[in-house]
Amino acid sequence: MRLDCPICGARDRREFTYVGDAVLLDRPAPDAPFEAWDDYLHNRDNPAGVTRDLWYHESGCSAWLVVTRNTLTHEVMETRLAAEVKEAGV
Amino acid sequence: MMAKTPLEGMEPLSLGKATLSELDLGRLTSIAPYRGQEAALSDALKEAHGMLAPAPNRATGKEGARAIWFGQGLILLAGPAPDETLARHAALTDQSDAWAVVRLEGDAAADVLARLVPIDLRPYVFKRGHTARTELQHMMASVTKLGETTFQIMVFRAFARTLHHDLQGAMERVAARARP
């Protein structure tokens, strides 16, 4: 498996660390209802299909990435810098 | 008190068509430009040390004063003490004692490195002046191509002997496969 780091280019999976669902970028407000925090901290979908994960390019440029991939076909559809995704708000 | 290099001045090691030796780059400073200050930092670097800031995956400058791209938003200045004008545009951190640095050179150098590093090292892909933050065995490393068959490899100082061990092993195995 390879991931296209937007900074370094295509790199082997071993350079990356899987962090979890990209929902972690959408941190609720401190006073958000209990259910929002419960979802944010604990509840995850387990999709058969397209999913968005956070990966950390640990042995490379140290960037955080949002990787869109398909769990059925193992296709990696898109990799973007998490900082850009966060700033764009999508 | 005598300063010791991470590999304590190891003798150069030649096996087959590859030679490994320790490098002392002098002063090492990481440069992290402040947001929006990348261009000003590059100008200041040019003015003070003669090289522009490197783009990602590239190194600028020459032996004795090199600027090596070192990760997202990070440059390593190797050689001179950083000019104080750089501090207006970037956070500067002394890294001089933090890294072990070796040079691997020779016709078999790329073959040796290819056993340890998961990047494309073919000469028309990874060229002189290119650099990569990548993994060497299980160590975070910086690999820079200094010449046609010459590579500079940096790992954290604590891994100096592991680096030497892994490179020596790869050199032995590549040499063993070479046809006489």
PDB file of C-alpha atoms in Angstrom:
ATOM      1  CA  MET A   1       0.000   0.000   0.000  1.00  0.00           C
ATOM      2  CA  ARG A   2       1.227   3.448  -0.891  1.00  0.00           C
ATOM      3  CA  LEU A   3      -0.081   6.856   0.082  1.00  0.00           C
ATOM      4  CA  ASP A   4       0.467  10.006  -1.972  1.00  0.00           C
ATOM      5  CA  CYS A   5       1.792  12.503   0.532  1.00  0.00           C
ATOM      6  CA  PRO A   6       0.965  15.972  -0.864  1.00  0.00           C
ATOM      7  CA  ILE A   7       4.473  17.093   0.178  1.00  0.00           C
ATOM      8  CA  CYS A   8       6.720  14.050  -0.329  1.00  0.00           C
ATOM      9  CA  GLY A   9       4.957  12.184  -3.139  1.00  0.00           C
ATOM     10  CA  ALA A  10       4.054   8.480  -3.233  1.00  0.00           C
ATOM     11  CA  ARG A  11       5.474   6.719  -0.198  1.00  0.00           C
ATOM     12  CA  ASP A  12       5.354   3.279   1.332  1.00  0.00           C
ATOM     13  CA  ARG A  13       2.776   2.605   4.048  1.00  0.00           C
ATOM     14  CA  ARG A  14       5.490   1.867   6.597  1.00  0.00           C
ATOM     15  CA  GLU A  15       6.369   5.577   6.755  1.00  0.00           C
ATOM     16  CA  PHE A  16       2.861   6.416   7.986  1.00  0.00           C
ATOM     17  CA  THR A  17       0.954   5.940  11.213  1.00  0.00           C
ATOM     18  CA  TYR A  18      -2.802   5.386  11.144  1.00  0.00           C
ATOM     19  CA  VAL A  19      -4.528   7.678  13.605  1.00  0.00           C
ATOM     20  CA  GLY A  20      -8.258   7.097  13.191  1.00  0.00           C
ATOM     21  CA  ASP A  21     -11.403   8.461  11.587  1.00  0.00           C
ATOM     22  CA  ALA A  22     -11.094  11.995  10.209  1.00  0.00           C
ATOM     23  CA  VAL A  23     -14.056  12.947  12.411  1.00  0.00           C
ATOM     24  CA  LEU A  24     -11.318  13.888  14.895  1.00  0.00           C
ATOM     25  CA  LEU A  25     -10.878  17.141  12.929  1.00  0.00           C
ATOM     26  CA  ASP A  26     -14.425  18.228  13.857  1.00  0.00           C
ATOM     27  CA  ARG A  27     -14.012  18.843  17.551  1.00  0.00           C
ATOM     28  CA  PRO A  28     -17.300  19.936  19.183  1.00  0.00           C
ATOM     29  CA  ALA A  29     -17.544  23.223  21.081  1.00  0.00           C
ATOM     30  CA  PRO A  30     -16.663  22.920  24.779  1.00  0.00           C
ATOM     31  CA  ASP A  31     -20.337  23.477  25.706  1.00  0.00           C
ATOM     32  CA  ALA A  32     -21.733  21.147  23.031  1.00  0.00           C
ATOM     33  CA  PRO A  33     -24.308  18.616  24.214  1.00  0.00           C
ATOM     34  CA  PHE A  34     -23.212  15.352  25.767  1.00  0.00           C
ATOM     35  CA  GLU A  35     -24.310  13.412  22.677  1.00  0.00           C
ATOM     36  CA  ALA A  36     -21.985  15.431  20.398  1.00  0.00           C
ATOM     37  CA  TRP A  37     -19.000  14.679  22.620  1.00  0.00           C
ATOM     38  CA  ASP A  38     -20.038  11.047  22.934  1.00  0.00           C
ATOM     39  CA  ASP A  39     -20.070  10.764  19.121  1.00  0.00           C
ATOM     40  CA  TYR A  40     -16.776  12.607  18.796  1.00  0.00           C
ATOM     41  CA  LEU A  41     -14.946  10.499  21.350  1.00  0.00           C
ATOM     42  CA  HIS A  42     -16.461   7.041  21.036  1.00  0.00           C
ATOM     43  CA  ASN A  43     -18.892   6.352  18.206  1.00  0.00           C
ATOM     44  CA  ARG A  44     -17.456   5.367  14.844  1.00  0.00           C
ATOM     45  CA  ASP A  45     -18.989   4.128  11.634  1.00  0.00           C
ATOM     46  CA  ASN A  46     -17.467   0.986  10.179  1.00  0.00           C
ATOM     47  CA  PRO A  47     -18.214   1.525   6.498  1.00  0.00           C
ATOM     48  CA  ALA A  48     -17.876  -1.085   3.785  1.00  0.00           C
ATOM     49  CA  GLY A  49     -16.850   1.429   1.171  1.00  0.00           C
ATOM     50  CA  VAL A  50     -15.506   4.962   1.206  1.00  0.00           C
ATOM     51  CA  THR A  51     -13.994   6.177   4.474  1.00  0.00           C
ATOM     52  CA  ARG A  52     -11.896   9.158   5.556  1.00  0.00           C
ATOM     53  CA  ASP A  53      -8.980   8.564   7.921  1.00  0.00           C
ATOM     54  CA  LEU A  54      -6.280  10.632   9.511  1.00  0.00           C
ATOM     55  CA  TRP A  55      -2.746   9.421   8.866  1.00  0.00           C
ATOM     56  CA  TYR A  56       0.494  10.846  10.190  1.00  0.00           C
ATOM     57  CA  HIS A  57       3.570  10.873   7.941  1.00  0.00           C
ATOM     58  CA  GLU A  58       5.727   9.992  10.890  1.00  0.00           C
ATOM     59  CA  SER A  59       8.930   8.888   9.182  1.00  0.00           C
ATOM     60  CA  GLY A  60       8.569  11.476   6.434  1.00  0.00           C
ATOM     61  CA  CYS A  61       7.672  15.140   6.518  1.00  0.00           C
ATOM     62  CA  SER A  62       5.619  14.887   9.763  1.00  0.00           C
ATOM     63  CA  ALA A  63       2.453  16.181   8.091  1.00  0.00           C
ATOM     64  CA  TRP A  64      -1.015  15.032   9.113  1.00  0.00           C
ATOM     65  CA  LEU A  65      -3.082  13.796   6.181  1.00  0.00           C
ATOM     66  CA  VAL A  66      -6.736  13.133   5.463  1.00  0.00           C
ATOM     67  CA  VAL A  67      -6.873   9.992   3.338  1.00  0.00           C
ATOM     68  CA  THR A  68     -10.049   9.081   1.480  1.00  0.00           C
ATOM     69  CA  ARG A  69     -10.038   5.369   0.656  1.00  0.00           C
ATOM     70  CA  ASN A  70     -12.308   2.483  -0.113  1.00  0.00           C
ATOM     71  CA  THR A  71     -12.272  -0.368   2.386  1.00  0.00           C
ATOM     72  CA  LEU A  72     -13.718  -2.806  -0.167  1.00  0.00           C
ATOM     73  CA  THR A  73     -11.296  -2.218  -3.036  1.00  0.00           C
ATOM     74  CA  HIS A  74      -8.357  -0.793  -1.041  1.00  0.00           C
ATOM     75  CA  GLU A  75      -8.300   2.063  -3.532  1.00  0.00           C
ATOM     76  CA  VAL A  76      -6.771   5.269  -2.164  1.00  0.00           C
ATOM     77  CA  MET A  77      -8.878   8.010  -3.729  1.00  0.00           C
ATOM     78  CA  GLU A  78      -7.479  11.219  -2.286  1.00  0.00           C
ATOM     79  CA  THR A  79      -4.842  12.467   0.146  1.00  0.00           C
ATOM     80  CA  ARG A  80      -4.876  16.026   1.452  1.00  0.00           C
ATOM     81  CA  LEU A  81      -3.026  17.902   4.165  1.00  0.00           C
ATOM     82  CA  ALA A  82      -5.162  17.870   7.302  1.00  0.00           C
ATOM     83  CA  ALA A  83      -4.246  21.517   7.898  1.00  0.00           C
ATOM     84  CA  GLU A  84      -5.773  22.482   4.537  1.00  0.00           C
ATOM     85  CA  VAL A  85      -8.881  20.398   5.133  1.00  0.00           C
ATOM     86  CA  LYS A  86      -9.326  22.030   8.518  1.00  0.00           C
ATOM     87  CA  GLU A  87      -8.876  25.542   7.129  1.00  0.00           C
ATOM     88  CA  ALA A  88     -11.257  24.848   4.243  1.00  0.00           C
ATOM     89  CA  GLY A  89     -13.783  23.573   6.780  1.00  0.00           C
ATOM     90  CA  VAL A  90     -14.889  20.526   4.771  1.00  0.00           C
TER      91      VAL A  90
ATOM     92  CA  MET B   1      37.060  17.917  27.698  1.00  0.00           C
ATOM     93  CA  MET B   2      36.961  16.745  24.114  1.00  0.00           C
ATOM     94  CA  ALA B   3      33.842  16.793  21.987  1.00  0.00           C
ATOM     95  CA  LYS B   4      33.086  13.359  20.557  1.00  0.00           C
ATOM     96  CA  THR B   5      31.221  12.791  17.307  1.00  0.00           C
ATOM     97  CA  PRO B   6      28.280  10.334  17.436  1.00  0.00           C
ATOM     98  CA  LEU B   7      30.397   7.573  15.850  1.00  0.00           C
ATOM     99  CA  GLU B   8      33.493   8.664  17.740  1.00  0.00           C
ATOM    100  CA  GLY B   9      35.545   9.278  14.635  1.00  0.00           C
ATOM    101  CA  MET B  10      35.035   5.821  13.065  1.00  0.00           C
ATOM    102  CA  GLU B  11      37.484   4.722  10.401  1.00  0.00           C
ATOM    103  CA  PRO B  12      35.964   4.798   6.908  1.00  0.00           C
ATOM    104  CA  LEU B  13      34.593   1.372   6.023  1.00  0.00           C
ATOM    105  CA  SER B  14      34.926   0.052   2.450  1.00  0.00           C
ATOM    106  CA  LEU B  15      33.115  -3.115   1.395  1.00  0.00           C
ATOM    107  CA  GLY B  16      32.778  -3.976  -2.270  1.00  0.00           C
ATOM    108  CA  LYS B  17      31.991  -0.829  -4.203  1.00  0.00           C
ATOM    109  CA  ALA B  18      30.649   1.201  -1.295  1.00  0.00           C
ATOM    110  CA  THR B  19      32.412   3.292   1.329  1.00  0.00           C
ATOM    111  CA  LEU B  20      30.928   4.533   4.580  1.00  0.00           C
ATOM    112  CA  SER B  21      32.410   7.399   6.562  1.00  0.00           C
ATOM    113  CA  GLU B  22      31.291   9.730   9.320  1.00  0.00           C
ATOM    114  CA  LEU B  23      30.632  13.380   8.522  1.00  0.00           C
ATOM    115  CA  ASP B  24      30.961  16.325  10.860  1.00  0.00           C
ATOM    116  CA  LEU B  25      28.744  19.010   9.359  1.00  0.00           C
ATOM    117  CA  GLY B  26      29.594  21.602  11.980  1.00  0.00           C
ATOM    118  CA  ARG B  27      26.749  23.652  13.331  1.00  0.00           C
ATOM    119  CA  LEU B  28      23.235  22.320  12.745  1.00  0.00           C
ATOM    120  CA  THR B  29      20.255  24.651  13.119  1.00  0.00           C
ATOM    121  CA  SER B  30      16.630  23.877  12.391  1.00  0.00           C
ATOM    122  CA  ILE B  31      14.774  26.784  10.824  1.00  0.00           C
ATOM    123  CA  ALA B  32      10.980  26.895  11.089  1.00  0.00           C
ATOM    124  CA  PRO B  33       9.667  29.952   9.181  1.00  0.00           C
ATOM    125  CA  TYR B  34       6.820  31.821  10.824  1.00  0.00           C
ATOM    126  CA  ARG B  35       3.509  31.735   8.972  1.00  0.00           C
ATOM    127  CA  GLY B  36       3.711  33.903   5.841  1.00  0.00           C
ATOM    128  CA  GLN B  37       7.445  34.547   6.336  1.00  0.00           C
ATOM    129  CA  GLU B  38       8.758  31.833   4.000  1.00  0.00           C
ATOM    130  CA  ALA B  39       9.800  34.232   1.202  1.00  0.00           C
ATOM    131  CA  ALA B  40      11.412  36.721   3.594  1.00  0.00           C
ATOM    132  CA  LEU B  41      13.287  33.880   5.272  1.00  0.00           C
ATOM    133  CA  SER B  42      14.532  32.668   1.892  1.00  0.00           C
ATOM    134  CA  ASP B  43      15.831  36.165   1.071  1.00  0.00           C
ATOM    135  CA  ALA B  44      17.533  36.439   4.462  1.00  0.00           C
ATOM    136  CA  LEU B  45      19.127  33.030   3.979  1.00  0.00           C
ATOM    137  CA  LYS B  46      20.428  34.095   0.564  1.00  0.00           C
ATOM    138  CA  GLU B  47      21.785  37.345   1.953  1.00  0.00           C
ATOM    139  CA  ALA B  48      23.470  35.795   4.987  1.00  0.00           C
ATOM    140  CA  HIS B  49      24.577  32.355   3.795  1.00  0.00           C
ATOM    141  CA  GLY B  50      24.396  32.431  -0.010  1.00  0.00           C
ATOM    142  CA  MET B  51      21.604  29.929  -0.636  1.00  0.00           C
ATOM    143  CA  LEU B  52      17.857  30.231  -1.090  1.00  0.00           C
ATOM    144  CA  ALA B  53      15.531  28.215   1.101  1.00  0.00           C
ATOM    145  CA  PRO B  54      15.057  24.765  -0.438  1.00  0.00           C
ATOM    146  CA  ALA B  55      11.713  23.628  -1.818  1.00  0.00           C
ATOM    147  CA  PRO B  56      10.286  20.430  -0.321  1.00  0.00           C
ATOM    148  CA  ASN B  57      12.490  17.400  -1.075  1.00  0.00           C
ATOM    149  CA  ARG B  58      15.424  19.568  -2.160  1.00  0.00           C
ATOM    150  CA  ALA B  59      18.696  20.843  -0.699  1.00  0.00           C
ATOM    151  CA  THR B  60      20.482  24.083  -1.589  1.00  0.00           C
ATOM    152  CA  GLY B  61      23.961  25.458  -0.944  1.00  0.00           C
ATOM    153  CA  LYS B  62      27.204  23.517  -1.123  1.00  0.00           C
ATOM    154  CA  GLU B  63      29.668  21.647   1.037  1.00  0.00           C
ATOM    155  CA  GLY B  64      30.306  23.590   4.217  1.00  0.00           C
ATOM    156  CA  ALA B  65      27.040  25.555   4.066  1.00  0.00           C
ATOM    157  CA  ARG B  66      23.957  23.628   3.073  1.00  0.00           C
ATOM    158  CA  ALA B  67      20.232  24.168   3.573  1.00  0.00           C
ATOM    159  CA  ILE B  68      18.370  20.865   3.636  1.00  0.00           C
ATOM    160  CA  TRP B  69      14.590  20.573   3.531  1.00  0.00           C
ATOM    161  CA  PHE B  70      13.826  18.743   6.768  1.00  0.00           C
ATOM    162  CA  GLY B  71      10.090  18.207   6.896  1.00  0.00           C
ATOM    163  CA  GLN B  72       6.857  20.159   6.712  1.00  0.00           C
ATOM    164  CA  GLY B  73       7.752  23.824   7.293  1.00  0.00           C
ATOM    165  CA  LEU B  74      11.268  22.945   8.407  1.00  0.00           C
ATOM    166  CA  ILE B  75      14.775  23.542   7.011  1.00  0.00           C
ATOM    167  CA  LEU B  76      18.095  22.399   8.436  1.00  0.00           C
ATOM    168  CA  LEU B  77      21.022  24.770   8.066  1.00  0.00           C
ATOM    169  CA  ALA B  78      24.231  22.711   8.161  1.00  0.00           C
ATOM    170  CA  GLY B  79      27.628  24.357   8.506  1.00  0.00           C
ATOM    171  CA  PRO B  80      27.645  27.992   9.558  1.00  0.00           C
ATOM    172  CA  ALA B  81      26.308  29.509  12.733  1.00  0.00           C
ATOM    173  CA  PRO B  82      22.941  31.031  11.797  1.00  0.00           C
ATOM    174  CA  ASP B  83      22.973  34.738  11.082  1.00  0.00           C
ATOM    175  CA  GLU B  84      20.861  36.647  13.577  1.00  0.00           C
ATOM    176  CA  THR B  85      18.769  38.180  10.787  1.00  0.00           C
ATOM    177  CA  LEU B  86      17.171  34.744  10.245  1.00  0.00           C
ATOM    178  CA  ALA B  87      15.557  34.956  13.677  1.00  0.00           C
ATOM    179  CA  ARG B  88      13.265  37.756  12.455  1.00  0.00           C
ATOM    180  CA  HIS B  89      11.477  35.361  10.135  1.00  0.00           C
ATOM    181  CA  ALA B  90      11.797  31.945  11.730  1.00  0.00           C
ATOM    182  CA  ALA B  91      12.231  29.995  14.927  1.00  0.00           C
ATOM    183  CA  LEU B  92      15.842  28.789  15.149  1.00  0.00           C
ATOM    184  CA  THR B  93      16.856  25.776  17.226  1.00  0.00           C
ATOM    185  CA  ASP B  94      20.369  24.451  17.699  1.00  0.00           C
ATOM    186  CA  GLN B  95      20.542  20.760  16.713  1.00  0.00           C
ATOM    187  CA  SER B  96      24.322  20.423  16.524  1.00  0.00           C
ATOM    188  CA  ASP B  97      24.708  17.469  18.886  1.00  0.00           C
ATOM    189  CA  ALA B  98      21.410  15.813  18.008  1.00  0.00           C
ATOM    190  CA  TRP B  99      22.188  14.049  14.728  1.00  0.00           C
ATOM    191  CA  ALA B 100      24.561  11.341  13.537  1.00  0.00           C
ATOM    192  CA  VAL B 101      25.680  11.978   9.966  1.00  0.00           C
ATOM    193  CA  VAL B 102      27.372   9.596   7.545  1.00  0.00           C
ATOM    194  CA  ARG B 103      28.327   9.601   3.903  1.00  0.00           C
ATOM    195  CA  LEU B 104      27.774   6.533   1.764  1.00  0.00           C
ATOM    196  CA  GLU B 105      29.511   6.641  -1.595  1.00  0.00           C
ATOM    197  CA  GLY B 106      30.546   4.436  -4.475  1.00  0.00           C
ATOM    198  CA  ASP B 107      29.016   2.604  -7.407  1.00  0.00           C
ATOM    199  CA  ALA B 108      27.091   0.286  -5.070  1.00  0.00           C
ATOM    200  CA  ALA B 109      25.902   3.034  -2.677  1.00  0.00           C
ATOM    201  CA  ALA B 110      22.399   3.236  -4.146  1.00  0.00           C
ATOM    202  CA  ASP B 111      22.050  -0.567  -4.065  1.00  0.00           C
ATOM    203  CA  VAL B 112      23.069  -0.606  -0.400  1.00  0.00           C
ATOM    204  CA  LEU B 113      20.662   2.161   0.500  1.00  0.00           C
ATOM    205  CA  ALA B 114      17.827   0.566  -1.476  1.00  0.00           C
ATOM    206  CA  ARG B 115      17.926  -2.347   0.973  1.00  0.00           C
ATOM    207  CA  LEU B 116      17.114  -0.062   3.871  1.00  0.00           C
ATOM    208  CA  VAL B 117      15.073   2.861   2.558  1.00  0.00           C
ATOM    209  CA  PRO B 118      11.601   2.603   0.912  1.00  0.00           C
ATOM    210  CA  ILE B 119      12.034   5.384  -1.644  1.00  0.00           C
ATOM    211  CA  ASP B 120      12.850   5.294  -5.341  1.00  0.00           C
ATOM    212  CA  LEU B 121      16.621   5.795  -5.533  1.00  0.00           C
ATOM    213  CA  ARG B 122      17.062   5.295  -9.271  1.00  0.00           C
ATOM    214  CA  PRO B 123      19.452   7.979 -10.589  1.00  0.00           C
ATOM    215  CA  TYR B 124      16.893   9.597 -12.879  1.00  0.00           C
ATOM    216  CA  VAL B 125      14.372   9.872 -10.030  1.00  0.00           C
ATOM    217  CA  PHE B 126      16.496  10.759  -6.988  1.00  0.00           C
ATOM    218  CA  LYS B 127      19.047  13.239  -8.325  1.00  0.00           C
ATOM    219  CA  ARG B 128      21.867  15.336  -6.958  1.00  0.00           C
ATOM    220  CA  GLY B 129      20.366  18.049  -4.763  1.00  0.00           C
ATOM    221  CA  HIS B 130      17.327  15.928  -3.919  1.00  0.00           C
ATOM    222  CA  THR B 131      16.595  15.048  -0.312  1.00  0.00           C
ATOM    223  CA  ALA B 132      13.987  12.949   1.461  1.00  0.00           C
ATOM    224  CA  ARG B 133      12.693  12.509   4.956  1.00  0.00           C
ATOM    225  CA  THR B 134      12.092   8.791   5.090  1.00  0.00           C
ATOM    226  CA  GLU B 135      12.684   5.662   7.091  1.00  0.00           C
ATOM    227  CA  LEU B 136      15.951   3.738   7.290  1.00  0.00           C
ATOM    228  CA  GLN B 137      15.091   0.323   8.733  1.00  0.00           C
ATOM    229  CA  HIS B 138      12.965   1.633  11.608  1.00  0.00           C
ATOM    230  CA  MET B 139      14.711   4.961  12.090  1.00  0.00           C
ATOM    231  CA  MET B 140      13.477   8.371  10.991  1.00  0.00           C
ATOM    232  CA  ALA B 141      16.140   9.567   8.588  1.00  0.00           C
ATOM    233  CA  SER B 142      17.137  12.384   6.271  1.00  0.00           C
ATOM    234  CA  VAL B 143      18.728  11.178   3.030  1.00  0.00           C
ATOM    235  CA  THR B 144      20.346  13.705   0.672  1.00  0.00           C
ATOM    236  CA  LYS B 145      22.033  13.018  -2.636  1.00  0.00           C
ATOM    237  CA  LEU B 146      25.305  14.934  -2.736  1.00  0.00           C
ATOM    238  CA  GLY B 147      26.709  13.551  -5.983  1.00  0.00           C
ATOM    239  CA  GLU B 148      26.120  10.943  -8.663  1.00  0.00           C
ATOM    240  CA  THR B 149      27.009   8.090  -6.293  1.00  0.00           C
ATOM    241  CA  THR B 150      27.222   9.923  -2.964  1.00  0.00           C
ATOM    242  CA  PHE B 151      24.549  10.083  -0.270  1.00  0.00           C
ATOM    243  CA  GLN B 152      24.404  11.859   3.069  1.00  0.00           C
ATOM    244  CA  ILE B 153      22.376  10.070   5.733  1.00  0.00           C
ATOM    245  CA  MET B 154      21.260  11.565   9.044  1.00  0.00           C
ATOM    246  CA  VAL B 155      19.531   9.865  11.978  1.00  0.00           C
ATOM    247  CA  PHE B 156      19.043  10.832  15.616  1.00  0.00           C
ATOM    248  CA  ARG B 157      22.335  10.655  17.466  1.00  0.00           C
ATOM    249  CA  ALA B 158      21.070   7.917  19.777  1.00  0.00           C
ATOM    250  CA  PHE B 159      20.779   5.625  16.726  1.00  0.00           C
ATOM    251  CA  ALA B 160      24.348   6.171  15.488  1.00  0.00           C
ATOM    252  CA  ARG B 161      25.569   2.628  16.153  1.00  0.00           C
ATOM    253  CA  THR B 162      22.360   1.080  14.841  1.00  0.00           C
ATOM    254  CA  LEU B 163      22.782   3.101  11.652  1.00  0.00           C
ATOM    255  CA  HIS B 164      26.352   1.894  11.310  1.00  0.00           C
ATOM    256  CA  HIS B 165      25.310  -1.701  11.990  1.00  0.00           C
ATOM    257  CA  ASP B 166      22.470  -1.662   9.473  1.00  0.00           C
ATOM    258  CA  LEU B 167      24.548   0.011   6.766  1.00  0.00           C
ATOM    259  CA  GLN B 168      27.460  -2.357   7.309  1.00  0.00           C
ATOM    260  CA  GLY B 169      25.112  -5.359   7.025  1.00  0.00           C
ATOM    261  CA  ALA B 170      23.602  -4.055   3.796  1.00  0.00           C
ATOM    262  CA  MET B 171      27.075  -3.295   2.418  1.00  0.00           C
ATOM    263  CA  GLU B 172      28.213  -6.861   3.201  1.00  0.00           C
ATOM    264  CA  ARG B 173      25.177  -8.385   1.497  1.00  0.00           C
ATOM    265  CA  VAL B 174      25.478  -6.225  -1.615  1.00  0.00           C
ATOM    266  CA  ALA B 175      29.218  -6.977  -1.827  1.00  0.00           C
ATOM    267  CA  ALA B 176      28.529 -10.713  -1.449  1.00  0.00           C
ATOM    268  CA  ARG B 177      26.220 -10.679  -4.466  1.00  0.00           C
ATOM    269  CA  ALA B 178      28.623  -8.764  -6.712  1.00  0.00           C
ATOM    270  CA  ARG B 179      30.048 -10.797  -9.579  1.00  0.00           C
ATOM    271  CA  PRO B 180      33.851 -10.854  -9.677  1.00  0.00           C
TER     272      PRO B 180
END
